Amino acid sequence: MTENAQQQPTAPSTELPTQYAPAEVEGALYERWVERGYFAADAKSDKPPYTIVIPPPNVTGSLHLGHAFQHTLMDALTRRKRMQGYEALWLPGMDHAGIATQNKVEQQLAEEGKSRQDLGREEFVERVWQWKEEYGGKILGQMRRLGDGVDWDRERFTMDEGLSKAVQTIFKRLFDDELIYRAERIINWCPRCLTAISDIEVEYQEDDGELVSIKYGEGDETLVVATTRAETMLGDTAVAVHPDDERYRHLVGKRIKLPLTDRSIPVVADSHVDPEFGTGAVKVTPAHDPNDFAIGQRHGLESITVMDERAVITVHGPFEGLDRFEARSAIVAALRSQGRIVAEKRPYVHSVGHCSRCRTTIEPRLSMQWWVKVGPLAKAAGDAVRDGRVRIHPEDMSKRYFDWVDNMHDWCISRQLWWGHRIPVWYGPDGEVVCVGPDEQPPTGEGWKQDTDVLDTWFSSGLWPFSTLGWPEQTADLRKFYPTDVLLTGHDIIFFWVARMMMFGLYAMDGEVPFKTIALTGLVRDERGKKMSKSFGNVVDPLDWMDKYGSDAVRFTLARGANPGTDVPIGEDWVQASRNFANKIWNATRFALMNGATVDGPLPSPEQMSATDRWILSRLNKTVAQVDAFYEDFQFAKLSDALFHFAWDEVFDWYVELSKTTFQAGGEGAKVSQRVLGEVLDVTLKLLHPVVPFVTDTLWTTLTGGESVVVAEWPGDSGFRDDAAEREIETLQSVITEVRRFRADQGLQPGQRVPARLTLDGTDLAPHEAAIRQLLRLQPEGEDFAATATLPVAGATVALDLSGTIDVAAERKRLAKDLAAAEKEKAQANAKLGNEAFLAKAPDNVVDKIRGRLAKAEEDIKRIQQQLERLPQQ
């Protein structure tokens, strides 16, 4: 039990509007929090640090439900730690989002009839900065709507001066350590964006294509290969078969004619080929397929590029100048005319990669690019989790992490864009290559040119946990707040962003991990569990729900669905229910204030309290302990559910209702309950605050007169327990619940009063008779009282006089009809389950369904019979 030592109230207001209006509260309240500096972290503080860096949203982005989901959880973690006395830093910022931002500005230029080439590089980059200042960062304002408690004074951008210096510094170090190199390899190429793109920027979907089988060679020396990309055959430099495939062993080492060309190509044996798939022979196009490139490397094959950067054919006269898809049709037609097409399958549905930015089909392409040698970096990233320096939560996600870092390929980091961190490498007139650090002068003189490419966006965001704190300078922020405590992010980017931060953090910070815990969440889906997509028409703008129901309602709905690592279904009905919960908190606090609830002074001793008071304080402390344990295990759904049921079921539906008779009676008992109710609401509002910050701060300051719950002390578990009081109130609840059920079964209206005799001898319920009568609408027995129904419950007896309140004959008739229907259902289900022939043929799910019908029928029969027994005798 706490004593609210944070700030003792002087004259807390008891005035609250009759209804909670989020729109009238949230905006002004958030600005008040920011103005008072509640979210600003002090690097000079003696408090223990707690740090979370935000996964930087794209500068082009706006708040979607995925953002709202993760931000709610990060905000809850940070707010709780701040209340626990930590120097909590939640650092905000944005990613420059190379391709996405460049595309935005290029679209803007296209509307003006211009291209980036018309402006030139410097003017185009300046134009992007202008766009960023005018339109970028929309999401930052939306984060305020959600209530994000971030330190706005520390906001960073991946291309600001400090982060740019960090990028150049680590590139130079990696280059000098021979962990960055330049080489010609197969990459994902977007013919629309005209750049290499990372694996995460490729989205795969099922497309209708064609599978054609083509005969290569002549006479006895022929092979049939199948392909969905016939246009690439112009660049074939071999056909590969498995070394153990007897069908083709006589051809290995020979050369066969490549159709439509004047070239012959070798047949090579390679164990990569699956002899069971198709014909067991595959065409090899090293310049246009990653697997073929690897085969080509093993066998010393030539790589022939047959398309330019726009995927236009550049070789072989008849097809030169055709787009790849035009060339595909033309080449198949030409092969067909020569009798080379053995089989055609249309449509052939297969997985095809598309650029996530512009939806263009990706083209694997051989290209000279910059690469990071990830071997030693990835090993360090794996070791940090294996030896326990970094914990992945939930633990079963560790396997996915290890599958990635233990098998990681070298990372292509160069992009053929103008917006981004330009690669700090200069080329001299005689083939010199010079990498320049941030404090070094680039070479000058005739013929020296800087590399035109920029770095992959993930390169700079991989430095985020330490570059945002001032690295490479040894700043006070870096010393205080690194390593960060928790990285909370979606499991879908564990392979890309999480692994890169681990590699760079361990490398740059001399083996010190970038974060102690990786807490992985699922993805937000619609109420049916379906992925949210514009094409499905089920995308929700969280701002619409915030406008309609309030930010607290959206936050609580998201948190209540957040089980570690699993996807989160969400529907508007659930947000509406959360709004109702916020209203319930509001109304309960209004009742408490109107009835003198207070946080002033110490709590009364247990001896002064009623069993009801001791019960709720015992349940309160158990809830505090439970919520703390759930927070430490990132069980947001469980802690939200625990708080919901404690607040709604135990505080509002039971304690508040049971206290009404105490308040009406007045005296010392009322004063004790006023203090207990104040305590319970004080602690409950604090526990709820990290998830639903707006309504709780409004109510807590009104209740306590304190400055803000944002900076209040997090409640601790005092250890107070009273199991006897809990058993007593559980008995009381059983009596009230059972009598309410009986009343409902008899069709009595909730407010309808019924004469009753209570026999409470031998129980602990005598002190609760007034509350029982009030909650059950039971009148005292009169002189003409006649017990027409008697309910023995939990050792007590409740005798009711229902004469004049219900039509007994009509009720018996109705129940008899229901009983007959239930008995018929039981007989039918038993007949089917007793039929061996039926059981032998029926599917398991059908049999299970009938068993379920039987169980329900038996339950209905028992319930109806009890209702009949309880009816007054005629």
mmCIF file of N, CA, C and O in Angstrom, residues 182-235:
data_model
loop_
_atom_site.group_PDB
_atom_site.id
_atom_site.type_symbol
_atom_site.label_atom_id
_atom_site.label_comp_id
_atom_site.label_asym_id
_atom_site.label_seq_id
_atom_site.Cartn_x
_atom_site.Cartn_y
_atom_site.Cartn_z
ATOM 1 N N ARG A 182 34.649 -3.559 -53.644
ATOM 2 C CA ARG A 182 33.869 -3.320 -54.865
ATOM 3 C C ARG A 182 34.021 -4.521 -55.770
ATOM 4 O O ARG A 182 35.136 -5.008 -55.996
ATOM 5 N N ALA A 183 32.869 -5.038 -56.286
ATOM 6 C CA ALA A 183 32.931 -6.230 -57.129
ATOM 7 C C ALA A 183 31.694 -6.297 -58.011
ATOM 8 O O ALA A 183 30.662 -5.682 -57.728
ATOM 9 N N GLU A 184 31.818 -7.082 -59.087
ATOM 10 C CA GLU A 184 30.715 -7.290 -60.014
ATOM 11 C C GLU A 184 29.962 -8.551 -59.594
ATOM 12 O O GLU A 184 30.524 -9.642 -59.561
ATOM 13 N N ARG A 185 28.700 -8.373 -59.255
ATOM 14 C CA ARG A 185 27.872 -9.488 -58.783
ATOM 15 C C ARG A 185 26.441 -9.304 -59.300
ATOM 16 O O ARG A 185 26.076 -8.249 -59.812
ATOM 17 N N ILE A 186 25.630 -10.350 -59.117
ATOM 18 C CA ILE A 186 24.197 -10.254 -59.438
ATOM 19 C C ILE A 186 23.471 -9.537 -58.296
ATOM 20 O O ILE A 186 23.661 -9.862 -57.118
ATOM 21 N N ILE A 187 22.648 -8.563 -58.672
ATOM 22 C CA ILE A 187 21.887 -7.816 -57.668
ATOM 23 C C ILE A 187 20.420 -7.721 -58.117
ATOM 24 O O ILE A 187 20.070 -8.038 -59.253
ATOM 25 N N ASN A 188 19.558 -7.287 -57.186
ATOM 26 C CA ASN A 188 18.170 -6.970 -57.544
ATOM 27 C C ASN A 188 18.167 -5.598 -58.212
ATOM 28 O O ASN A 188 18.605 -4.611 -57.610
ATOM 29 N N TRP A 189 17.648 -5.523 -59.424
ATOM 30 C CA TRP A 189 17.667 -4.251 -60.156
ATOM 31 C C TRP A 189 16.245 -3.840 -60.504
ATOM 32 O O TRP A 189 15.453 -4.655 -61.006
ATOM 33 N N CYS A 190 15.923 -2.575 -60.230
ATOM 34 C CA CYS A 190 14.616 -2.047 -60.610
ATOM 35 C C CYS A 190 14.765 -1.225 -61.889
ATOM 36 O O CYS A 190 15.403 -0.155 -61.856
ATOM 37 N N PRO A 191 14.191 -1.685 -63.003
ATOM 38 C CA PRO A 191 14.318 -0.939 -64.261
ATOM 39 C C PRO A 191 13.567 0.386 -64.266
ATOM 40 O O PRO A 191 13.777 1.210 -65.156
ATOM 41 N N ARG A 192 12.692 0.591 -63.291
ATOM 42 C CA ARG A 192 11.983 1.872 -63.200
ATOM 43 C C ARG A 192 12.760 2.867 -62.323
ATOM 44 O O ARG A 192 13.003 4.006 -62.685
ATOM 45 N N CYS A 193 13.197 2.408 -61.141
ATOM 46 C CA CYS A 193 13.953 3.287 -60.241
ATOM 47 C C CYS A 193 15.417 3.401 -60.664
ATOM 48 O O CYS A 193 16.132 4.271 -60.165
ATOM 49 N N LEU A 194 15.856 2.501 -61.554
ATOM 50 C CA LEU A 194 17.216 2.515 -62.096
ATOM 51 C C LEU A 194 18.266 2.406 -60.994
ATOM 52 O O LEU A 194 19.235 3.165 -60.949
ATOM 53 N N THR A 195 18.038 1.467 -60.078
ATOM 54 C CA THR A 195 19.002 1.257 -59.002
ATOM 55 C C THR A 195 18.942 -0.176 -58.512
ATOM 56 O O THR A 195 17.937 -0.871 -58.696
ATOM 57 N N ALA A 196 20.039 -0.593 -57.908
ATOM 58 C CA ALA A 196 20.013 -1.825 -57.128
ATOM 59 C C ALA A 196 19.128 -1.589 -55.911
ATOM 60 O O ALA A 196 19.056 -0.469 -55.385
ATOM 61 N N ILE A 197 18.443 -2.613 -55.456
ATOM 62 C CA ILE A 197 17.642 -2.494 -54.237
ATOM 63 C C ILE A 197 17.923 -3.680 -53.334
ATOM 64 O O ILE A 197 18.369 -4.732 -53.786
ATOM 65 N N SER A 198 17.655 -3.492 -52.060
ATOM 66 C CA SER A 198 17.943 -4.539 -51.084
ATOM 67 C C SER A 198 16.862 -5.608 -51.118
ATOM 68 O O SER A 198 15.775 -5.412 -51.675
ATOM 69 N N ASP A 199 17.157 -6.729 -50.503
ATOM 70 C CA ASP A 199 16.189 -7.827 -50.454
ATOM 71 C C ASP A 199 14.881 -7.390 -49.807
ATOM 72 O O ASP A 199 13.808 -7.822 -50.214
ATOM 73 N N ILE A 200 14.978 -6.537 -48.791
ATOM 74 C CA ILE A 200 13.753 -6.137 -48.086
ATOM 75 C C ILE A 200 12.878 -5.239 -48.946
ATOM 76 O O ILE A 200 11.688 -5.091 -48.701
ATOM 77 N N GLU A 201 13.457 -4.646 -49.988
ATOM 78 C CA GLU A 201 12.671 -3.790 -50.875
ATOM 79 C C GLU A 201 12.073 -4.561 -52.049
ATOM 80 O O GLU A 201 11.482 -3.984 -52.944
ATOM 81 N N VAL A 202 12.249 -5.892 -52.023
ATOM 82 C CA VAL A 202 11.644 -6.752 -53.032
ATOM 83 C C VAL A 202 10.444 -7.442 -52.404
ATOM 84 O O VAL A 202 10.557 -8.075 -51.357
ATOM 85 N N GLU A 203 9.283 -7.300 -53.025
ATOM 86 C CA GLU A 203 8.071 -7.960 -52.550
ATOM 87 C C GLU A 203 7.652 -9.015 -53.579
ATOM 88 O O GLU A 203 7.539 -8.713 -54.767
ATOM 89 N N TYR A 204 7.450 -10.222 -53.093
ATOM 90 C CA TYR A 204 7.104 -11.324 -53.986
ATOM 91 C C TYR A 204 5.592 -11.524 -54.020
ATOM 92 O O TYR A 204 4.919 -11.416 -52.997
ATOM 93 N N GLN A 205 5.088 -11.790 -55.224
ATOM 94 C CA GLN A 205 3.669 -12.077 -55.385
ATOM 95 C C GLN A 205 3.494 -13.116 -56.481
ATOM 96 O O GLN A 205 4.368 -13.300 -57.327
ATOM 97 N N GLU A 206 2.359 -13.799 -56.443
ATOM 98 C CA GLU A 206 2.068 -14.818 -57.445
ATOM 99 C C GLU A 206 1.578 -14.135 -58.721
ATOM 100 O O GLU A 206 0.557 -13.449 -58.712
ATOM 101 N N ASP A 207 2.322 -14.296 -59.816
ATOM 102 C CA ASP A 207 1.966 -13.710 -61.109
ATOM 103 C C ASP A 207 1.644 -14.807 -62.122
ATOM 104 O O ASP A 207 2.188 -15.917 -62.049
ATOM 105 N N ASP A 208 0.783 -14.471 -63.066
ATOM 106 C CA ASP A 208 0.526 -15.368 -64.191
ATOM 107 C C ASP A 208 1.623 -15.164 -65.231
ATOM 108 O O ASP A 208 1.781 -14.071 -65.777
ATOM 109 N N GLY A 209 2.377 -16.211 -65.492
ATOM 110 C CA GLY A 209 3.423 -16.137 -66.505
ATOM 111 C C GLY A 209 3.276 -17.279 -67.496
ATOM 112 O O GLY A 209 2.172 -17.795 -67.714
ATOM 113 N N GLU A 210 4.384 -17.670 -68.087
ATOM 114 C CA GLU A 210 4.384 -18.800 -69.007
ATOM 115 C C GLU A 210 5.649 -19.612 -68.761
ATOM 116 O O GLU A 210 6.702 -19.065 -68.437
ATOM 117 N N LEU A 211 5.516 -20.926 -68.907
ATOM 118 C CA LEU A 211 6.658 -21.826 -68.804
ATOM 119 C C LEU A 211 6.822 -22.506 -70.164
ATOM 120 O O LEU A 211 5.928 -23.232 -70.602
ATOM 121 N N VAL A 212 7.936 -22.230 -70.806
ATOM 122 C CA VAL A 212 8.176 -22.824 -72.124
ATOM 123 C C VAL A 212 9.367 -23.760 -72.035
ATOM 124 O O VAL A 212 10.361 -23.483 -71.365
ATOM 125 N N SER A 213 9.250 -24.888 -72.725
ATOM 126 C CA SER A 213 10.337 -25.863 -72.803
ATOM 127 C C SER A 213 10.964 -25.767 -74.185
ATOM 128 O O SER A 213 10.267 -25.887 -75.206
ATOM 129 N N ILE A 214 12.284 -25.537 -74.235
ATOM 130 C CA ILE A 214 12.992 -25.238 -75.473
ATOM 131 C C ILE A 214 14.024 -26.326 -75.748
ATOM 132 O O ILE A 214 14.769 -26.728 -74.841
ATOM 133 N N LYS A 215 14.091 -26.749 -76.989
ATOM 134 C CA LYS A 215 15.075 -27.757 -77.395
ATOM 135 C C LYS A 215 16.353 -27.053 -77.841
ATOM 136 O O LYS A 215 16.339 -26.243 -78.769
ATOM 137 N N TYR A 216 17.462 -27.348 -77.144
ATOM 138 C CA TYR A 216 18.779 -26.836 -77.516
ATOM 139 C C TYR A 216 19.537 -27.953 -78.239
ATOM 140 O O TYR A 216 19.391 -29.137 -77.902
ATOM 141 N N GLY A 217 20.410 -27.588 -79.194
ATOM 142 C CA GLY A 217 21.255 -28.560 -79.882
ATOM 143 C C GLY A 217 20.554 -29.207 -81.064
ATOM 144 O O GLY A 217 19.424 -28.853 -81.434
ATOM 145 N N GLU A 218 21.252 -30.181 -81.661
ATOM 146 C CA GLU A 218 20.745 -30.862 -82.855
ATOM 147 C C GLU A 218 20.942 -32.363 -82.728
ATOM 148 O O GLU A 218 21.880 -32.828 -82.071
ATOM 149 N N GLY A 219 20.048 -33.121 -83.386
ATOM 150 C CA GLY A 219 20.204 -34.558 -83.493
ATOM 151 C C GLY A 219 20.281 -35.249 -82.148
ATOM 152 O O GLY A 219 19.454 -35.026 -81.254
ATOM 153 N N ASP A 220 21.300 -36.113 -82.010
ATOM 154 C CA ASP A 220 21.484 -36.858 -80.761
ATOM 155 C C ASP A 220 22.009 -35.977 -79.637
ATOM 156 O O ASP A 220 21.992 -36.394 -78.474
ATOM 157 N N GLU A 221 22.503 -34.837 -80.039
ATOM 158 C CA GLU A 221 23.080 -33.933 -79.029
ATOM 159 C C GLU A 221 22.093 -32.789 -78.754
ATOM 160 O O GLU A 221 22.330 -31.634 -79.085
ATOM 161 N N THR A 222 20.943 -33.160 -78.178
ATOM 162 C CA THR A 222 19.923 -32.164 -77.836
ATOM 163 C C THR A 222 19.573 -32.258 -76.361
ATOM 164 O O THR A 222 19.668 -33.336 -75.745
ATOM 165 N N LEU A 223 19.177 -31.141 -75.819
ATOM 166 C CA LEU A 223 18.709 -31.039 -74.434
ATOM 167 C C LEU A 223 17.470 -30.154 -74.421
ATOM 168 O O LEU A 223 17.360 -29.210 -75.227
ATOM 169 N N VAL A 224 16.551 -30.424 -73.509
ATOM 170 C CA VAL A 224 15.356 -29.590 -73.361
ATOM 171 C C VAL A 224 15.443 -28.860 -72.022
ATOM 172 O O VAL A 224 15.633 -29.496 -70.977
ATOM 173 N N VAL A 225 15.319 -27.550 -72.079
ATOM 174 C CA VAL A 225 15.334 -26.737 -70.856
ATOM 175 C C VAL A 225 14.017 -25.981 -70.758
ATOM 176 O O VAL A 225 13.409 -25.658 -71.777
ATOM 177 N N ALA A 226 13.593 -25.719 -69.541
ATOM 178 C CA ALA A 226 12.343 -24.977 -69.315
ATOM 179 C C ALA A 226 12.673 -23.639 -68.664
ATOM 180 O O ALA A 226 13.573 -23.546 -67.823
ATOM 181 N N THR A 227 11.932 -22.598 -69.036
ATOM 182 C CA THR A 227 12.202 -21.268 -68.488
ATOM 183 C C THR A 227 10.932 -20.426 -68.481
ATOM 184 O O THR A 227 10.036 -20.620 -69.321
ATOM 185 N N THR A 228 10.852 -19.515 -67.509
ATOM 186 C CA THR A 228 9.777 -18.515 -67.498
ATOM 187 C C THR A 228 10.270 -17.186 -68.065
ATOM 188 O O THR A 228 9.485 -16.264 -68.217
ATOM 189 N N ARG A 229 11.570 -17.115 -68.382
ATOM 190 C CA ARG A 229 12.170 -15.862 -68.884
ATOM 191 C C ARG A 229 12.929 -16.180 -70.179
ATOM 192 O O ARG A 229 14.150 -16.157 -70.233
ATOM 193 N N ALA A 230 12.159 -16.454 -71.228
ATOM 194 C CA ALA A 230 12.769 -16.882 -72.491
ATOM 195 C C ALA A 230 13.723 -15.835 -73.049
ATOM 196 O O ALA A 230 14.702 -16.174 -73.730
ATOM 197 N N GLU A 231 13.481 -14.571 -72.746
ATOM 198 C CA GLU A 231 14.337 -13.510 -73.301
ATOM 199 C C GLU A 231 15.781 -13.608 -72.832
ATOM 200 O O GLU A 231 16.699 -13.117 -73.510
ATOM 201 N N THR A 232 16.005 -14.258 -71.664
ATOM 202 C CA THR A 232 17.377 -14.331 -71.159
ATOM 203 C C THR A 232 18.211 -15.376 -71.882
ATOM 204 O O THR A 232 19.431 -15.427 -71.708
ATOM 205 N N MET A 233 17.581 -16.218 -72.726
ATOM 206 C CA MET A 233 18.354 -17.245 -73.430
ATOM 207 C C MET A 233 19.417 -16.633 -74.329
ATOM 208 O O MET A 233 20.426 -17.269 -74.627
ATOM 209 N N LEU A 234 19.188 -15.369 -74.739
ATOM 210 C CA LEU A 234 20.179 -14.702 -75.577
ATOM 211 C C LEU A 234 21.506 -14.547 -74.848
ATOM 212 O O LEU A 234 22.547 -14.356 -75.482
ATOM 213 N N GLY A 235 21.483 -14.626 -73.510
ATOM 214 C CA GLY A 235 22.705 -14.501 -72.718
ATOM 215 C C GLY A 235 23.189 -15.818 -72.140
ATOM 216 O O GLY A 235 24.099 -15.827 -71.297
#
